C-alpha cells in the first residue's frame, strides 16, 4: 500500500475541469514524477495533495491508511505532507536560520526541531555554512535549498515539489537532484513535478503522464523513458530534454 494514496482526484476552477479522476500514490523512499505539458494540471494536483485546493466530491486522500479528504491544510501537514510551491514561499528578508525555524510549526515537529535542523543542515551543507545570510542575497539554487529545507523542518513523510529546478544553472540543478536522492535515502517519499523530464526520469522510481488533467500512463521510470510517445512528447526524439515552457 502506498503511503500517500490519491484516488479519483478531480479539480475544477469554476466551469473549467483542470483534473479528472487522477489516481496517484507515493510510498516511502520513492521519487515519483508527474510529467505533463503546460496546463495539464500538475500544480493543481500538488496543491490539492497539500490540502490547499478543494477537490471535487468523489476524490479522496489517504495518508498511511487514514482518510484526510476535506481536512484543513494544517492537518495535511500534521499527517506528514509538505509542499514546496513553485514560487518557493520563503521569506526573503529573513535569514536562512529564521526561515528554517519557521518550518518547524507542526506539533509533531516542534519537539524535534533541533534534530530536524541538524538533519536539514547535513543534507544541505551550503546552508550550514551560512545560517545568518539573508535569503534574498542567495542564488536561486540556494534559495531552493532553503525552501526544501524549510519543508523538511516539518519532518514530513511525503514531500511535494513543484518544479524545483526552475531557473537553476545546470550545476545547481545537478546539486539539487543529488539532494533529492539523499532525501529519498532517508525514507521520505517525493512527488515531483519537473519540466526537466530527462533528469526527472533519470532520478525517479516511477512516473505518471498527465494529459489534459487525466493520467494517461503510469509506470516505472525506465519503462516511461523508453516509451515512444513519452520520448516524443517530453524527451525530444533524440532523447535530449526539451524545455516545455
Ligand atoms: P504549468 O506546467 O504551466 O505550471 P500545470 O500542469 O501545473 O501547468 P495547472 O497550473 O495545474 O497546470 O493548471 C491546470 C489548468 O487549470 C490550466 O488550464 C490553468 O489555466 C487552470 N487553472 C489553474 N489555476 C487556476 C485558477 N486559480 N483559476 C482558474 N483556472 C486555473
PDB file of N, CA, C and O in Angstrom, residues 68-135:
ATOM      1  N   UNK A  68      -7.850  11.628   4.891  1.00  0.00           N
ATOM      2  CA  UNK A  68      -7.704  13.048   5.265  1.00  0.00           C
ATOM      3  C   UNK A  68      -8.439  13.960   4.276  1.00  0.00           C
ATOM      4  O   UNK A  68      -8.251  15.174   4.285  1.00  0.00           O
ATOM      5  N   UNK A  69      -9.274  13.351   3.432  1.00  0.00           N
ATOM      6  CA  UNK A  69     -10.058  14.144   2.472  1.00  0.00           C
ATOM      7  C   UNK A  69     -10.859  15.195   3.242  1.00  0.00           C
ATOM      8  O   UNK A  69     -11.416  14.895   4.297  1.00  0.00           O
ATOM      9  N   UNK A  70     -10.893  16.397   2.710  1.00  0.00           N
ATOM     10  CA  UNK A  70     -11.647  17.507   3.311  1.00  0.00           C
ATOM     11  C   UNK A  70     -11.099  18.020   4.640  1.00  0.00           C
ATOM     12  O   UNK A  70     -11.748  18.826   5.306  1.00  0.00           O
ATOM     13  N   UNK A  71      -9.928  17.532   5.056  1.00  0.00           N
ATOM     14  CA  UNK A  71      -9.316  18.094   6.260  1.00  0.00           C
ATOM     15  C   UNK A  71      -8.705  19.446   5.907  1.00  0.00           C
ATOM     16  O   UNK A  71      -8.342  19.680   4.757  1.00  0.00           O
ATOM     17  N   UNK A  72      -8.571  20.355   6.907  1.00  0.00           N
ATOM     18  CA  UNK A  72      -7.910  21.636   6.627  1.00  0.00           C
ATOM     19  C   UNK A  72      -6.402  21.418   6.360  1.00  0.00           C
ATOM     20  O   UNK A  72      -5.855  20.390   6.755  1.00  0.00           O
ATOM     21  N   UNK A  73      -5.764  22.387   5.692  1.00  0.00           N
ATOM     22  CA  UNK A  73      -4.360  22.228   5.292  1.00  0.00           C
ATOM     23  C   UNK A  73      -3.420  21.855   6.443  1.00  0.00           C
ATOM     24  O   UNK A  73      -2.493  21.070   6.251  1.00  0.00           O
ATOM     25  N   UNK A  74      -3.674  22.410   7.646  1.00  0.00           N
ATOM     26  CA  UNK A  74      -2.737  22.104   8.742  1.00  0.00           C
ATOM     27  C   UNK A  74      -2.792  20.626   9.123  1.00  0.00           C
ATOM     28  O   UNK A  74      -1.805  20.061   9.582  1.00  0.00           O
ATOM     29  N   UNK A  75      -3.937  19.980   8.861  1.00  0.00           N
ATOM     30  CA  UNK A  75      -3.988  18.533   9.149  1.00  0.00           C
ATOM     31  C   UNK A  75      -3.246  17.713   8.106  1.00  0.00           C
ATOM     32  O   UNK A  75      -2.740  16.637   8.398  1.00  0.00           O
ATOM     33  N   UNK A  76      -3.180  18.231   6.893  1.00  0.00           N
ATOM     34  CA  UNK A  76      -2.344  17.577   5.876  1.00  0.00           C
ATOM     35  C   UNK A  76      -0.882  17.651   6.321  1.00  0.00           C
ATOM     36  O   UNK A  76      -0.130  16.692   6.177  1.00  0.00           O
ATOM     37  N   UNK A  77      -0.511  18.803   6.889  1.00  0.00           N
ATOM     38  CA  UNK A  77       0.871  18.958   7.372  1.00  0.00           C
ATOM     39  C   UNK A  77       1.111  18.018   8.551  1.00  0.00           C
ATOM     40  O   UNK A  77       2.120  17.309   8.594  1.00  0.00           O
ATOM     41  N   UNK A  78       0.147  17.983   9.492  1.00  0.00           N
ATOM     42  CA  UNK A  78       0.301  17.081  10.645  1.00  0.00           C
ATOM     43  C   UNK A  78       0.365  15.614  10.210  1.00  0.00           C
ATOM     44  O   UNK A  78       1.028  14.795  10.825  1.00  0.00           O
ATOM     45  N   UNK A  79      -0.327  15.312   9.091  1.00  0.00           N
ATOM     46  CA  UNK A  79      -0.319  13.928   8.592  1.00  0.00           C
ATOM     47  C   UNK A  79       1.013  13.592   7.914  1.00  0.00           C
ATOM     48  O   UNK A  79       1.267  12.434   7.580  1.00  0.00           O
ATOM     49  N   UNK A  80       1.853  14.612   7.695  1.00  0.00           N
ATOM     50  CA  UNK A  80       3.189  14.340   7.161  1.00  0.00           C
ATOM     51  C   UNK A  80       3.402  14.759   5.715  1.00  0.00           C
ATOM     52  O   UNK A  80       4.335  14.300   5.063  1.00  0.00           O
ATOM     53  N   UNK A  81       2.550  15.651   5.212  1.00  0.00           N
ATOM     54  CA  UNK A  81       2.685  16.101   3.820  1.00  0.00           C
ATOM     55  C   UNK A  81       3.199  17.542   3.803  1.00  0.00           C
ATOM     56  O   UNK A  81       2.644  18.402   4.489  1.00  0.00           O
ATOM     57  N   UNK A  82       4.258  17.796   3.048  1.00  0.00           N
ATOM     58  CA  UNK A  82       4.801  19.161   2.965  1.00  0.00           C
ATOM     59  C   UNK A  82       4.989  19.551   1.508  1.00  0.00           C
ATOM     60  O   UNK A  82       5.543  18.803   0.714  1.00  0.00           O
ATOM     61  N   UNK A  83       4.502  20.755   1.163  1.00  0.00           N
ATOM     62  CA  UNK A  83       4.585  21.255  -0.217  1.00  0.00           C
ATOM     63  C   UNK A  83       5.646  22.348  -0.332  1.00  0.00           C
ATOM     64  O   UNK A  83       5.712  23.240   0.503  1.00  0.00           O
ATOM     65  N   UNK A  84       6.481  22.236  -1.365  1.00  0.00           N
ATOM     66  CA  UNK A  84       7.347  23.357  -1.741  1.00  0.00           C
ATOM     67  C   UNK A  84       6.780  23.886  -3.060  1.00  0.00           C
ATOM     68  O   UNK A  84       6.948  23.268  -4.105  1.00  0.00           O
ATOM     69  N   UNK A  85       6.048  25.016  -2.991  1.00  0.00           N
ATOM     70  CA  UNK A  85       5.377  25.504  -4.202  1.00  0.00           C
ATOM     71  C   UNK A  85       6.374  26.083  -5.202  1.00  0.00           C
ATOM     72  O   UNK A  85       7.540  26.305  -4.879  1.00  0.00           O
ATOM     73  N   UNK A  86       5.882  26.326  -6.411  1.00  0.00           N
ATOM     74  CA  UNK A  86       6.762  26.796  -7.473  1.00  0.00           C
ATOM     75  C   UNK A  86       7.419  28.135  -7.120  1.00  0.00           C
ATOM     76  O   UNK A  86       8.579  28.368  -7.448  1.00  0.00           O
ATOM     77  N   UNK A  87       6.690  29.007  -6.388  1.00  0.00           N
ATOM     78  CA  UNK A  87       7.295  30.312  -6.045  1.00  0.00           C
ATOM     79  C   UNK A  87       8.166  30.217  -4.785  1.00  0.00           C
ATOM     80  O   UNK A  87       8.651  31.200  -4.269  1.00  0.00           O
ATOM     81  N   UNK A  88       8.314  28.988  -4.282  1.00  0.00           N
ATOM     82  CA  UNK A  88       9.205  28.665  -3.160  1.00  0.00           C
ATOM     83  C   UNK A  88       8.708  29.086  -1.777  1.00  0.00           C
ATOM     84  O   UNK A  88       9.115  28.506  -0.789  1.00  0.00           O
ATOM     85  N   UNK A  89       7.887  30.140  -1.703  1.00  0.00           N
ATOM     86  CA  UNK A  89       7.302  30.560  -0.428  1.00  0.00           C
ATOM     87  C   UNK A  89       8.307  30.662   0.701  1.00  0.00           C
ATOM     88  O   UNK A  89       8.098  30.118   1.792  1.00  0.00           O
ATOM     89  N   UNK A  90       9.397  31.373   0.427  1.00  0.00           N
ATOM     90  CA  UNK A  90      10.339  31.626   1.521  1.00  0.00           C
ATOM     91  C   UNK A  90      10.266  33.103   1.885  1.00  0.00           C
ATOM     92  O   UNK A  90       9.717  33.906   1.131  1.00  0.00           O
ATOM     93  N   UNK A  91      10.809  33.439   3.057  1.00  0.00           N
ATOM     94  CA  UNK A  91      10.787  34.828   3.494  1.00  0.00           C
ATOM     95  C   UNK A  91      12.128  35.451   3.157  1.00  0.00           C
ATOM     96  O   UNK A  91      13.119  35.232   3.855  1.00  0.00           O
ATOM     97  N   UNK A  92      12.139  36.238   2.072  1.00  0.00           N
ATOM     98  CA  UNK A  92      13.397  36.741   1.506  1.00  0.00           C
ATOM     99  C   UNK A  92      14.158  37.654   2.461  1.00  0.00           C
ATOM    100  O   UNK A  92      15.387  37.670   2.464  1.00  0.00           O
ATOM    101  N   UNK A  93      13.403  38.399   3.319  1.00  0.00           N
ATOM    102  CA  UNK A  93      14.089  39.354   4.201  1.00  0.00           C
ATOM    103  C   UNK A  93      14.680  38.650   5.416  1.00  0.00           C
ATOM    104  O   UNK A  93      15.470  39.238   6.145  1.00  0.00           O
ATOM    105  N   UNK A  94      14.244  37.414   5.666  1.00  0.00           N
ATOM    106  CA  UNK A  94      14.745  36.704   6.846  1.00  0.00           C
ATOM    107  C   UNK A  94      15.984  35.884   6.503  1.00  0.00           C
ATOM    108  O   UNK A  94      16.289  35.653   5.335  1.00  0.00           O
ATOM    109  N   UNK A  95      16.679  35.437   7.541  1.00  0.00           N
ATOM    110  CA  UNK A  95      17.906  34.657   7.334  1.00  0.00           C
ATOM    111  C   UNK A  95      17.563  33.181   7.082  1.00  0.00           C
ATOM    112  O   UNK A  95      16.421  32.749   7.271  1.00  0.00           O
ATOM    113  N   UNK A  96      18.583  32.442   6.699  1.00  0.00           N
ATOM    114  CA  UNK A  96      18.448  31.001   6.478  1.00  0.00           C
ATOM    115  C   UNK A  96      17.880  30.334   7.731  1.00  0.00           C
ATOM    116  O   UNK A  96      16.887  29.594   7.681  1.00  0.00           O
ATOM    117  N   UNK A  97      18.531  30.642   8.867  1.00  0.00           N
ATOM    118  CA  UNK A  97      18.122  30.035  10.126  1.00  0.00           C
ATOM    119  C   UNK A  97      16.668  30.358  10.487  1.00  0.00           C
ATOM    120  O   UNK A  97      15.907  29.484  10.895  1.00  0.00           O
ATOM    121  N   UNK A  98      16.296  31.629  10.288  1.00  0.00           N
ATOM    122  CA  UNK A  98      14.928  32.051  10.614  1.00  0.00           C
ATOM    123  C   UNK A  98      13.914  31.338   9.720  1.00  0.00           C
ATOM    124  O   UNK A  98      12.867  30.887  10.184  1.00  0.00           O
ATOM    125  N   UNK A  99      14.227  31.218   8.442  1.00  0.00           N
ATOM    126  CA  UNK A  99      13.332  30.507   7.522  1.00  0.00           C
ATOM    127  C   UNK A  99      13.166  29.051   7.942  1.00  0.00           C
ATOM    128  O   UNK A  99      12.059  28.514   7.942  1.00  0.00           O
ATOM    129  N   UNK A 100      14.267  28.425   8.315  1.00  0.00           N
ATOM    130  CA  UNK A 100      14.193  27.011   8.712  1.00  0.00           C
ATOM    131  C   UNK A 100      13.363  26.852   9.983  1.00  0.00           C
ATOM    132  O   UNK A 100      12.514  25.966  10.077  1.00  0.00           O
ATOM    133  N   UNK A 101      13.581  27.756  10.941  1.00  0.00           N
ATOM    134  CA  UNK A 101      12.819  27.665  12.204  1.00  0.00           C
ATOM    135  C   UNK A 101      11.318  27.776  11.959  1.00  0.00           C
ATOM    136  O   UNK A 101      10.517  27.110  12.608  1.00  0.00           O
ATOM    137  N   UNK A 102      10.941  28.625  10.988  1.00  0.00           N
ATOM    138  CA  UNK A 102       9.517  28.811  10.692  1.00  0.00           C
ATOM    139  C   UNK A 102       8.877  27.549  10.123  1.00  0.00           C
ATOM    140  O   UNK A 102       7.663  27.388  10.155  1.00  0.00           O
ATOM    141  N   UNK A 103       9.698  26.659   9.582  1.00  0.00           N
ATOM    142  CA  UNK A 103       9.159  25.422   9.026  1.00  0.00           C
ATOM    143  C   UNK A 103       8.776  24.408  10.087  1.00  0.00           C
ATOM    144  O   UNK A 103       8.083  23.425   9.805  1.00  0.00           O
ATOM    145  N   UNK A 104       9.219  24.633  11.314  1.00  0.00           N
ATOM    146  CA  UNK A 104       9.018  23.628  12.363  1.00  0.00           C
ATOM    147  C   UNK A 104       7.726  23.859  13.135  1.00  0.00           C
ATOM    148  O   UNK A 104       7.655  23.596  14.323  1.00  0.00           O
ATOM    149  N   UNK A 105       6.671  24.342  12.437  1.00  0.00           N
ATOM    150  CA  UNK A 105       5.467  24.690  13.196  1.00  0.00           C
ATOM    151  C   UNK A 105       4.531  23.538  13.549  1.00  0.00           C
ATOM    152  O   UNK A 105       3.816  23.630  14.531  1.00  0.00           O
ATOM    153  N   UNK A 106       4.483  22.398  12.793  1.00  0.00           N
ATOM    154  CA  UNK A 106       3.525  21.378  13.227  1.00  0.00           C
ATOM    155  C   UNK A 106       3.880  20.838  14.616  1.00  0.00           C
ATOM    156  O   UNK A 106       5.056  20.757  14.953  1.00  0.00           O
ATOM    157  N   UNK A 107       2.849  20.480  15.346  1.00  0.00           N
ATOM    158  CA  UNK A 107       3.045  19.962  16.710  1.00  0.00           C
ATOM    159  C   UNK A 107       4.065  18.836  16.712  1.00  0.00           C
ATOM    160  O   UNK A 107       4.969  18.762  17.539  1.00  0.00           O
ATOM    161  N   UNK A 108       3.867  17.947  15.724  1.00  0.00           N
ATOM    162  CA  UNK A 108       4.706  16.760  15.582  1.00  0.00           C
ATOM    163  C   UNK A 108       6.194  17.127  15.466  1.00  0.00           C
ATOM    164  O   UNK A 108       7.069  16.419  15.922  1.00  0.00           O
ATOM    165  N   UNK A 109       6.464  18.273  14.806  1.00  0.00           N
ATOM    166  CA  UNK A 109       7.851  18.632  14.500  1.00  0.00           C
ATOM    167  C   UNK A 109       8.480  19.521  15.560  1.00  0.00           C
ATOM    168  O   UNK A 109       9.698  19.555  15.698  1.00  0.00           O
ATOM    169  N   UNK A 110       7.654  20.240  16.330  1.00  0.00           N
ATOM    170  CA  UNK A 110       8.202  21.248  17.238  1.00  0.00           C
ATOM    171  C   UNK A 110       9.177  20.662  18.248  1.00  0.00           C
ATOM    172  O   UNK A 110      10.258  21.182  18.454  1.00  0.00           O
ATOM    173  N   UNK A 111       8.755  19.517  18.840  1.00  0.00           N
ATOM    174  CA  UNK A 111       9.604  18.903  19.861  1.00  0.00           C
ATOM    175  C   UNK A 111      10.950  18.482  19.308  1.00  0.00           C
ATOM    176  O   UNK A 111      11.958  18.502  19.990  1.00  0.00           O
ATOM    177  N   UNK A 112      10.910  18.069  18.029  1.00  0.00           N
ATOM    178  CA  UNK A 112      12.130  17.523  17.431  1.00  0.00           C
ATOM    179  C   UNK A 112      12.876  18.531  16.577  1.00  0.00           C
ATOM    180  O   UNK A 112      13.725  18.148  15.762  1.00  0.00           O
ATOM    181  N   UNK A 113      12.568  19.829  16.776  1.00  0.00           N
ATOM    182  CA  UNK A 113      13.153  20.848  15.899  1.00  0.00           C
ATOM    183  C   UNK A 113      14.690  20.791  15.848  1.00  0.00           C
ATOM    184  O   UNK A 113      15.255  20.858  14.757  1.00  0.00           O
ATOM    185  N   UNK A 114      15.382  20.644  16.992  1.00  0.00           N
ATOM    186  CA  UNK A 114      16.856  20.614  16.897  1.00  0.00           C
ATOM    187  C   UNK A 114      17.367  19.426  16.066  1.00  0.00           C
ATOM    188  O   UNK A 114      18.286  19.593  15.263  1.00  0.00           O
ATOM    189  N   UNK A 115      16.740  18.266  16.222  1.00  0.00           N
ATOM    190  CA  UNK A 115      17.142  17.089  15.429  1.00  0.00           C
ATOM    191  C   UNK A 115      16.884  17.323  13.952  1.00  0.00           C
ATOM    192  O   UNK A 115      17.706  16.995  13.100  1.00  0.00           O
ATOM    193  N   UNK A 116      15.696  17.884  13.659  1.00  0.00           N
ATOM    194  CA  UNK A 116      15.352  18.132  12.254  1.00  0.00           C
ATOM    195  C   UNK A 116      16.298  19.140  11.622  1.00  0.00           C
ATOM    196  O   UNK A 116      16.712  18.982  10.480  1.00  0.00           O
ATOM    197  N   UNK A 117      16.649  20.159  12.426  1.00  0.00           N
ATOM    198  CA  UNK A 117      17.563  21.174  11.914  1.00  0.00           C
ATOM    199  C   UNK A 117      18.910  20.531  11.566  1.00  0.00           C
ATOM    200  O   UNK A 117      19.473  20.770  10.495  1.00  0.00           O
ATOM    201  N   UNK A 118      19.386  19.672  12.464  1.00  0.00           N
ATOM    202  CA  UNK A 118      20.670  19.002  12.213  1.00  0.00           C
ATOM    203  C   UNK A 118      20.589  18.169  10.929  1.00  0.00           C
ATOM    204  O   UNK A 118      21.516  18.148  10.123  1.00  0.00           O
ATOM    205  N   UNK A 119      19.454  17.506  10.726  1.00  0.00           N
ATOM    206  CA  UNK A 119      19.275  16.673   9.539  1.00  0.00           C
ATOM    207  C   UNK A 119      19.261  17.528   8.259  1.00  0.00           C
ATOM    208  O   UNK A 119      19.887  17.183   7.272  1.00  0.00           O
ATOM    209  N   UNK A 120      18.556  18.653   8.334  1.00  0.00           N
ATOM    210  CA  UNK A 120      18.473  19.537   7.160  1.00  0.00           C
ATOM    211  C   UNK A 120      19.861  20.099   6.826  1.00  0.00           C
ATOM    212  O   UNK A 120      20.271  20.147   5.665  1.00  0.00           O
ATOM    213  N   UNK A 121      20.602  20.492   7.865  1.00  0.00           N
ATOM    214  CA  UNK A 121      21.925  21.079   7.613  1.00  0.00           C
ATOM    215  C   UNK A 121      22.899  20.025   7.087  1.00  0.00           C
ATOM    216  O   UNK A 121      23.788  20.331   6.307  1.00  0.00           O
ATOM    217  N   UNK A 122      22.684  18.769   7.479  1.00  0.00           N
ATOM    218  CA  UNK A 122      23.529  17.696   6.948  1.00  0.00           C
ATOM    219  C   UNK A 122      23.203  17.457   5.471  1.00  0.00           C
ATOM    220  O   UNK A 122      24.088  17.157   4.669  1.00  0.00           O
ATOM    221  N   UNK A 123      21.916  17.613   5.119  1.00  0.00           N
ATOM    222  CA  UNK A 123      21.501  17.434   3.720  1.00  0.00           C
ATOM    223  C   UNK A 123      22.003  18.565   2.835  1.00  0.00           C
ATOM    224  O   UNK A 123      22.324  18.373   1.674  1.00  0.00           O
ATOM    225  N   UNK A 124      22.020  19.766   3.404  1.00  0.00           N
ATOM    226  CA  UNK A 124      22.415  20.951   2.631  1.00  0.00           C
ATOM    227  C   UNK A 124      23.573  21.662   3.335  1.00  0.00           C
ATOM    228  O   UNK A 124      23.366  22.693   3.993  1.00  0.00           O
ATOM    229  N   UNK A 125      24.795  21.151   3.175  1.00  0.00           N
ATOM    230  CA  UNK A 125      25.953  21.742   3.861  1.00  0.00           C
ATOM    231  C   UNK A 125      26.115  23.229   3.534  1.00  0.00           C
ATOM    232  O   UNK A 125      26.547  24.008   4.376  1.00  0.00           O
ATOM    233  N   UNK A 126      25.684  23.620   2.332  1.00  0.00           N
ATOM    234  CA  UNK A 126      25.775  25.012   1.929  1.00  0.00           C
ATOM    235  C   UNK A 126      24.976  25.937   2.862  1.00  0.00           C
ATOM    236  O   UNK A 126      25.333  27.085   3.085  1.00  0.00           O
ATOM    237  N   UNK A 127      23.867  25.401   3.395  1.00  0.00           N
ATOM    238  CA  UNK A 127      23.056  26.193   4.332  1.00  0.00           C
ATOM    239  C   UNK A 127      23.721  26.229   5.702  1.00  0.00           C
ATOM    240  O   UNK A 127      23.637  27.221   6.422  1.00  0.00           O
ATOM    241  N   UNK A 128      24.400  25.125   6.038  1.00  0.00           N
ATOM    242  CA  UNK A 128      25.074  25.058   7.341  1.00  0.00           C
ATOM    243  C   UNK A 128      26.198  26.088   7.408  1.00  0.00           C
ATOM    244  O   UNK A 128      26.508  26.617   8.483  1.00  0.00           O
ATOM    245  N   UNK A 129      26.773  26.395   6.242  1.00  0.00           N
ATOM    246  CA  UNK A 129      27.887  27.349   6.209  1.00  0.00           C
ATOM    247  C   UNK A 129      27.431  28.787   6.418  1.00  0.00           C
ATOM    248  O   UNK A 129      28.239  29.653   6.696  1.00  0.00           O
ATOM    249  N   UNK A 130      26.153  29.072   6.171  1.00  0.00           N
ATOM    250  CA  UNK A 130      25.714  30.467   6.207  1.00  0.00           C
ATOM    251  C   UNK A 130      24.348  30.654   6.845  1.00  0.00           C
ATOM    252  O   UNK A 130      23.413  31.162   6.213  1.00  0.00           O
ATOM    253  N   UNK A 131      24.213  30.290   8.131  1.00  0.00           N
ATOM    254  CA  UNK A 131      22.910  30.388   8.806  1.00  0.00           C
ATOM    255  C   UNK A 131      22.367  31.814   8.899  1.00  0.00           C
ATOM    256  O   UNK A 131      21.159  32.004   8.938  1.00  0.00           O
ATOM    257  N   UNK A 132      23.269  32.805   8.914  1.00  0.00           N
ATOM    258  CA  UNK A 132      22.785  34.175   9.127  1.00  0.00           C
ATOM    259  C   UNK A 132      22.661  34.996   7.858  1.00  0.00           C
ATOM    260  O   UNK A 132      22.404  36.182   7.902  1.00  0.00           O
ATOM    261  N   UNK A 133      22.833  34.331   6.708  1.00  0.00           N
ATOM    262  CA  UNK A 133      22.689  35.079   5.448  1.00  0.00           C
ATOM    263  C   UNK A 133      21.214  35.327   5.150  1.00  0.00           C
ATOM    264  O   UNK A 133      20.368  34.440   5.322  1.00  0.00           O
ATOM    265  N   UNK A 134      20.906  36.562   4.721  1.00  0.00           N
ATOM    266  CA  UNK A 134      19.533  36.856   4.298  1.00  0.00           C
ATOM    267  C   UNK A 134      19.259  36.128   2.996  1.00  0.00           C
ATOM    268  O   UNK A 134      20.071  36.157   2.083  1.00  0.00           O
ATOM    269  N   UNK A 135      18.081  35.508   2.947  1.00  0.00           N
ATOM    270  CA  UNK A 135      17.772  34.644   1.813  1.00  0.00           C
ATOM    271  C   UNK A 135      17.740  35.416   0.487  1.00  0.00           C
ATOM    272  O   UNK A 135      18.113  34.897  -0.557  1.00  0.00           O
TER     273      UNK A 135
END
